[in-house]
Amino acid sequence: MNPSLPLALLLALTLPAQARPLSEIIKTRELRACIVPYHPSSATATPADCREKCHFTGPVYDEVAAFARHLGKHIQLKTLRVEWDEQFYDQNGKVDREASYTPKLLANGSCDVFPSRLTKNAWRLKKMDFVTLFPNRMMVVANVALKGRLQSASHLAGLRAAVLDNSSYSTWLLEQNQKRYSAKPVRVALMSVEDSLRAVDAGKADFTLLDSDIAIWTTRHQFKHAYVAFPVGDKDEVGWAMRKEDQDLQAAAAAFFAQQKQSENSELNRIWTPHYGLSLSRLITLVNSTQ
């Protein structure tokens, strides 16, 4: 250690970074968002292997940028590209579903918010709190060769599925394999969302599970040999994740979402409509009408 360095700089170099409440975000005029570009329906980062100096496009980036502006005209958005599992890493870089802890990137101040549309579920609630953006139903997206054969969740038994690991999709399927499909389990392959969809489109997997927003975008823009078959599971909630302690930041995000849902001409609805072919408010209405 260099004794000639100023004490403040020495402390900055030796002390660990700390999580940041809303007051610190306002004071520093910086909102830190860690984005997972897991599928072009939500976000894309270029260059593909970037970490800090990424150019993000897509609705997830646009949504959190709009929130930064909502917090104040001087608030700058600082983004970090992260992998899916990093959102749940403990201090040792592992995902421990049963343990209660604050994920490393939230605890050390690298991220103030995970805006990449996480589904609220029991094991994640041991680690962070959620602000709901929209209600959701998981959708079965299947190869077109199965059209007419798949009518309900019971018809998935024994089929080949490709889903993202540590996701609400894999969680639901593994639970069903222990219950509903115990006599004839679904054969589950774990891979990225993009690879899962390619496997379904090519007939290498029979189906995948996706949130409603991704399913709508994918069958509208991307894959020609896959279709949305039906919803499965209970209605759930998709939104942004933050530290449990950051109640003020959660309240600010909740107020922002509520404001945006009041008008079809709101900023979030204008972000959604050209991307998905329907507004956020319209998707919420559709999901709430599903049985």
XYZ file of C-alpha atoms in Angstrom:
291
model
C 0.000 0.000 0.000
C 1.355 3.423 -0.932
C 1.606 5.603 2.244
C 1.717 8.768 0.151
C -1.870 8.295 -1.077
C -4.527 10.479 0.575
C -6.470 8.759 3.360
C -9.800 9.071 1.508
C -8.335 7.321 -1.522
C -6.804 4.603 0.643
C -10.192 3.964 2.223
C -11.857 3.847 -1.188
C -9.339 1.245 -2.331
C -9.543 -0.934 0.775
C -13.194 -0.781 1.863
C -15.749 -2.922 0.040
C -18.377 -1.185 -2.051
C -21.714 -0.752 -0.336
C -25.325 -1.062 -1.430
C -26.988 2.258 -2.214
C -30.377 3.483 -0.962
C -32.516 5.905 -2.968
C -31.004 8.875 -1.125
C -27.559 7.869 -2.406
C -28.893 7.414 -5.957
C -30.293 10.959 -5.850
C -27.131 12.343 -4.245
C -24.795 10.759 -6.807
C -27.232 11.394 -9.687
C -26.709 7.831 -10.891
C -29.054 4.844 -11.129
C -27.220 1.546 -11.596
C -29.136 -1.085 -13.562
C -27.811 -4.576 -14.227
C -29.397 -5.901 -17.412
C -29.499 -9.482 -18.701
C -29.788 -9.528 -22.511
C -31.224 -13.041 -22.422
C -33.491 -12.567 -25.442
C -34.027 -9.804 -28.044
C -37.658 -9.514 -26.962
C -36.358 -7.808 -23.814
C -32.852 -6.469 -24.394
C -29.827 -6.723 -26.672
C -26.282 -5.666 -25.820
C -23.511 -4.824 -28.259
C -20.819 -5.900 -28.458
C -22.135 -9.282 -27.377
C -19.297 -9.905 -24.904
C -19.396 -6.442 -23.312
C -19.606 -5.888 -19.563
C -19.581 -2.198 -18.630
C -19.424 -0.276 -21.900
C -22.439 -1.796 -23.615
C -24.900 -0.311 -26.041
C -28.290 -1.616 -24.950
C -31.442 -1.653 -27.024
C -34.861 -3.111 -26.313
C -37.776 -2.459 -23.985
C -36.045 -3.423 -20.716
C -33.391 -0.775 -21.286
C -35.983 1.770 -22.430
C -38.136 1.095 -19.351
C -35.354 1.578 -16.810
C -34.088 4.652 -18.691
C -37.602 6.103 -18.398
C -37.546 5.366 -14.652
C -34.206 7.167 -14.275
C -35.753 10.237 -15.903
C -38.733 9.892 -13.556
C -36.384 10.061 -10.561
C -34.987 13.372 -11.784
C -33.777 15.067 -14.938
C -30.183 14.981 -13.689
C -30.179 11.228 -12.920
C -27.885 9.308 -15.266
C -28.409 5.623 -16.011
C -25.342 3.424 -15.559
C -25.721 -0.087 -16.966
C -23.870 -3.327 -16.430
C -24.371 -6.427 -18.554
C -24.750 -9.530 -16.391
C -25.545 -13.186 -16.963
C -28.863 -14.617 -15.789
C -27.553 -16.496 -12.749
C -25.484 -13.531 -11.560
C -28.690 -11.907 -10.364
C -28.886 -14.601 -7.669
C -25.203 -15.137 -6.781
C -24.190 -15.187 -3.134
C -20.839 -13.803 -1.999
C -19.141 -16.967 -3.282
C -20.587 -16.678 -6.777
C -23.068 -19.522 -6.271
C -26.861 -19.756 -6.471
C -28.243 -21.227 -3.248
C -32.006 -21.477 -3.635
C -32.647 -22.435 -0.006
C -30.538 -19.725 1.619
C -31.583 -16.194 2.560
C -29.085 -13.535 1.466
C -28.781 -10.350 -0.559
C -27.351 -11.164 -4.003
C -23.763 -10.025 -4.336
C -24.343 -7.429 -7.065
C -27.063 -5.717 -5.011
C -25.121 -5.984 -1.763
C -21.915 -4.427 -3.098
C -23.586 -1.529 -4.909
C -22.838 -2.713 -8.441
C -26.589 -2.763 -9.085
C -29.444 -0.748 -7.614
C -32.037 -2.663 -9.600
C -32.425 -5.802 -11.687
C -34.960 -4.663 -14.334
C -34.840 -7.737 -16.580
C -38.380 -8.902 -15.802
C -37.885 -11.420 -13.039
C -40.762 -13.607 -11.902
C -41.466 -13.314 -8.183
C -41.301 -16.725 -6.541
C -40.596 -18.226 -3.134
C -36.875 -18.918 -3.458
C -36.103 -15.500 -4.934
C -38.074 -13.765 -2.176
C -35.496 -15.113 0.276
C -32.980 -12.841 -1.436
C -34.727 -9.689 -2.709
C -38.034 -7.879 -3.028
C -40.023 -7.241 -6.200
C -42.005 -4.399 -7.722
C -44.545 -5.876 -10.143
C -44.562 -4.570 -13.706
C -47.253 -6.914 -15.011
C -49.163 -10.091 -14.090
C -48.068 -13.071 -16.113
C -48.921 -16.566 -17.199
C -46.251 -18.947 -18.453
C -46.960 -19.990 -22.009
C -46.190 -23.319 -23.646
C -44.453 -22.571 -26.947
C -44.409 -25.790 -28.978
C -43.250 -27.066 -32.331
C -45.979 -26.736 -34.966
C -45.862 -30.504 -35.567
C -47.676 -30.859 -32.225
C -50.481 -28.487 -33.128
C -53.755 -30.246 -32.457
C -52.147 -32.798 -30.122
C -51.447 -30.424 -27.254
C -54.631 -29.270 -25.567
C -53.668 -28.924 -21.911
C -50.796 -29.302 -19.443
C -51.519 -33.017 -19.025
C -50.426 -33.576 -22.637
C -46.858 -32.445 -21.825
C -46.044 -35.648 -19.928
C -43.109 -37.541 -21.433
C -42.275 -34.813 -23.973
C -38.924 -33.094 -24.493
C -38.602 -29.610 -23.023
C -35.836 -27.042 -23.321
C -35.841 -24.272 -20.688
C -33.585 -21.775 -18.945
C -31.943 -22.967 -15.715
C -32.772 -21.180 -12.434
C -35.855 -19.727 -14.099
C -39.538 -19.893 -13.216
C -39.828 -22.250 -16.216
C -37.387 -24.857 -14.934
C -38.744 -24.462 -11.399
C -42.292 -25.248 -12.550
C -41.284 -28.207 -14.725
C -39.115 -29.813 -12.047
C -41.955 -29.441 -9.537
C -44.414 -31.007 -11.990
C -42.049 -33.910 -12.654
C -42.250 -34.744 -8.956
C -46.046 -34.538 -8.942
C -48.220 -34.530 -12.050
C -45.649 -36.112 -14.377
C -43.996 -38.486 -11.899
C -45.093 -41.559 -13.863
C -43.972 -40.055 -17.149
C -41.599 -37.143 -16.510
C -40.908 -34.389 -18.991
C -37.345 -34.742 -20.289
C -35.835 -31.380 -19.409
C -32.781 -29.904 -21.153
C -31.364 -26.711 -19.614
C -30.156 -24.045 -22.012
C -30.536 -20.363 -22.815
C -33.881 -18.911 -23.884
C -32.559 -18.368 -27.403
C -31.209 -21.925 -27.681
C -34.447 -23.315 -26.230
C -36.465 -21.591 -28.924
C -34.104 -22.757 -31.654
C -34.436 -26.329 -30.378
C -38.250 -26.101 -30.494
C -38.264 -24.464 -33.917
C -35.960 -27.185 -35.271
C -37.952 -30.015 -33.670
C -35.097 -31.009 -31.353
C -37.326 -30.193 -28.389
C -41.104 -30.445 -28.279
C -41.745 -27.326 -26.261
C -40.370 -24.584 -24.080
C -41.934 -22.318 -21.476
C -41.844 -18.540 -21.766
C -43.383 -15.545 -20.092
C -46.288 -14.076 -22.013
C -44.370 -11.047 -23.319
C -41.549 -13.164 -24.770
C -43.971 -15.701 -26.235
C -45.901 -12.957 -28.023
C -42.763 -11.346 -29.424
C -41.121 -14.621 -30.473
C -44.035 -16.022 -32.452
C -44.669 -12.596 -33.972
C -41.104 -11.744 -35.053
C -38.694 -14.641 -34.845
C -39.543 -18.316 -35.240
C -41.797 -19.788 -37.927
C -42.130 -23.390 -36.696
C -43.245 -22.612 -33.148
C -46.596 -21.480 -31.806
C -48.157 -20.482 -28.485
C -50.192 -23.494 -27.349
C -51.725 -22.555 -23.957
C -50.838 -21.100 -20.546
C -49.709 -23.264 -17.633
C -49.221 -22.735 -13.950
C -50.787 -20.134 -11.741
C -50.862 -16.452 -12.546
C -47.647 -14.897 -11.290
C -45.987 -11.494 -11.141
C -43.113 -10.195 -13.259
C -41.150 -7.122 -12.352
C -37.974 -5.521 -11.062
C -35.929 -6.839 -8.145
C -34.171 -4.747 -5.489
C -32.656 -5.120 -2.054
C -35.188 -5.782 0.680
C -33.879 -2.765 2.589
C -34.523 -0.363 -0.286
C -38.154 0.390 0.534
C -37.923 3.974 -0.765
C -36.605 2.822 -4.142
C -39.291 0.146 -4.346
C -41.965 2.736 -3.566
C -40.612 5.051 -6.278
C -40.703 2.247 -8.856
C -44.215 1.195 -7.802
C -45.453 4.781 -8.122
C -43.839 5.078 -11.553
C -45.456 1.861 -12.791
C -48.869 2.895 -11.449
C -48.627 6.277 -13.155
C -47.618 4.700 -16.460
C -50.536 2.257 -16.463
C -53.116 5.045 -16.191
C -52.855 6.151 -19.825
C -52.509 4.303 -23.127
C -50.259 7.183 -24.247
C -47.804 6.782 -21.351
C -44.105 6.294 -21.992
C -44.125 2.587 -21.083
C -47.139 1.909 -23.304
C -45.391 3.716 -26.158
C -42.326 1.509 -25.588
C -44.395 -1.680 -25.669
C -46.790 -1.114 -28.554
C -44.366 -1.151 -31.532
C -42.288 -3.924 -29.974
C -45.027 -6.403 -29.057
C -47.967 -5.259 -31.137
C -49.898 -4.366 -27.989
C -49.418 -1.995 -25.086
C -48.391 -2.958 -21.571
C -51.891 -2.067 -20.385
C -53.429 -4.319 -23.052
C -51.190 -7.248 -22.062
C -52.248 -6.831 -18.439
C -55.915 -6.986 -19.512
C -55.284 -10.120 -21.593
C -53.409 -11.961 -18.831
C -56.046 -11.083 -16.252
C -58.687 -12.612 -18.544
C -56.929 -16.001 -18.836
C -58.305 -18.988 -16.964
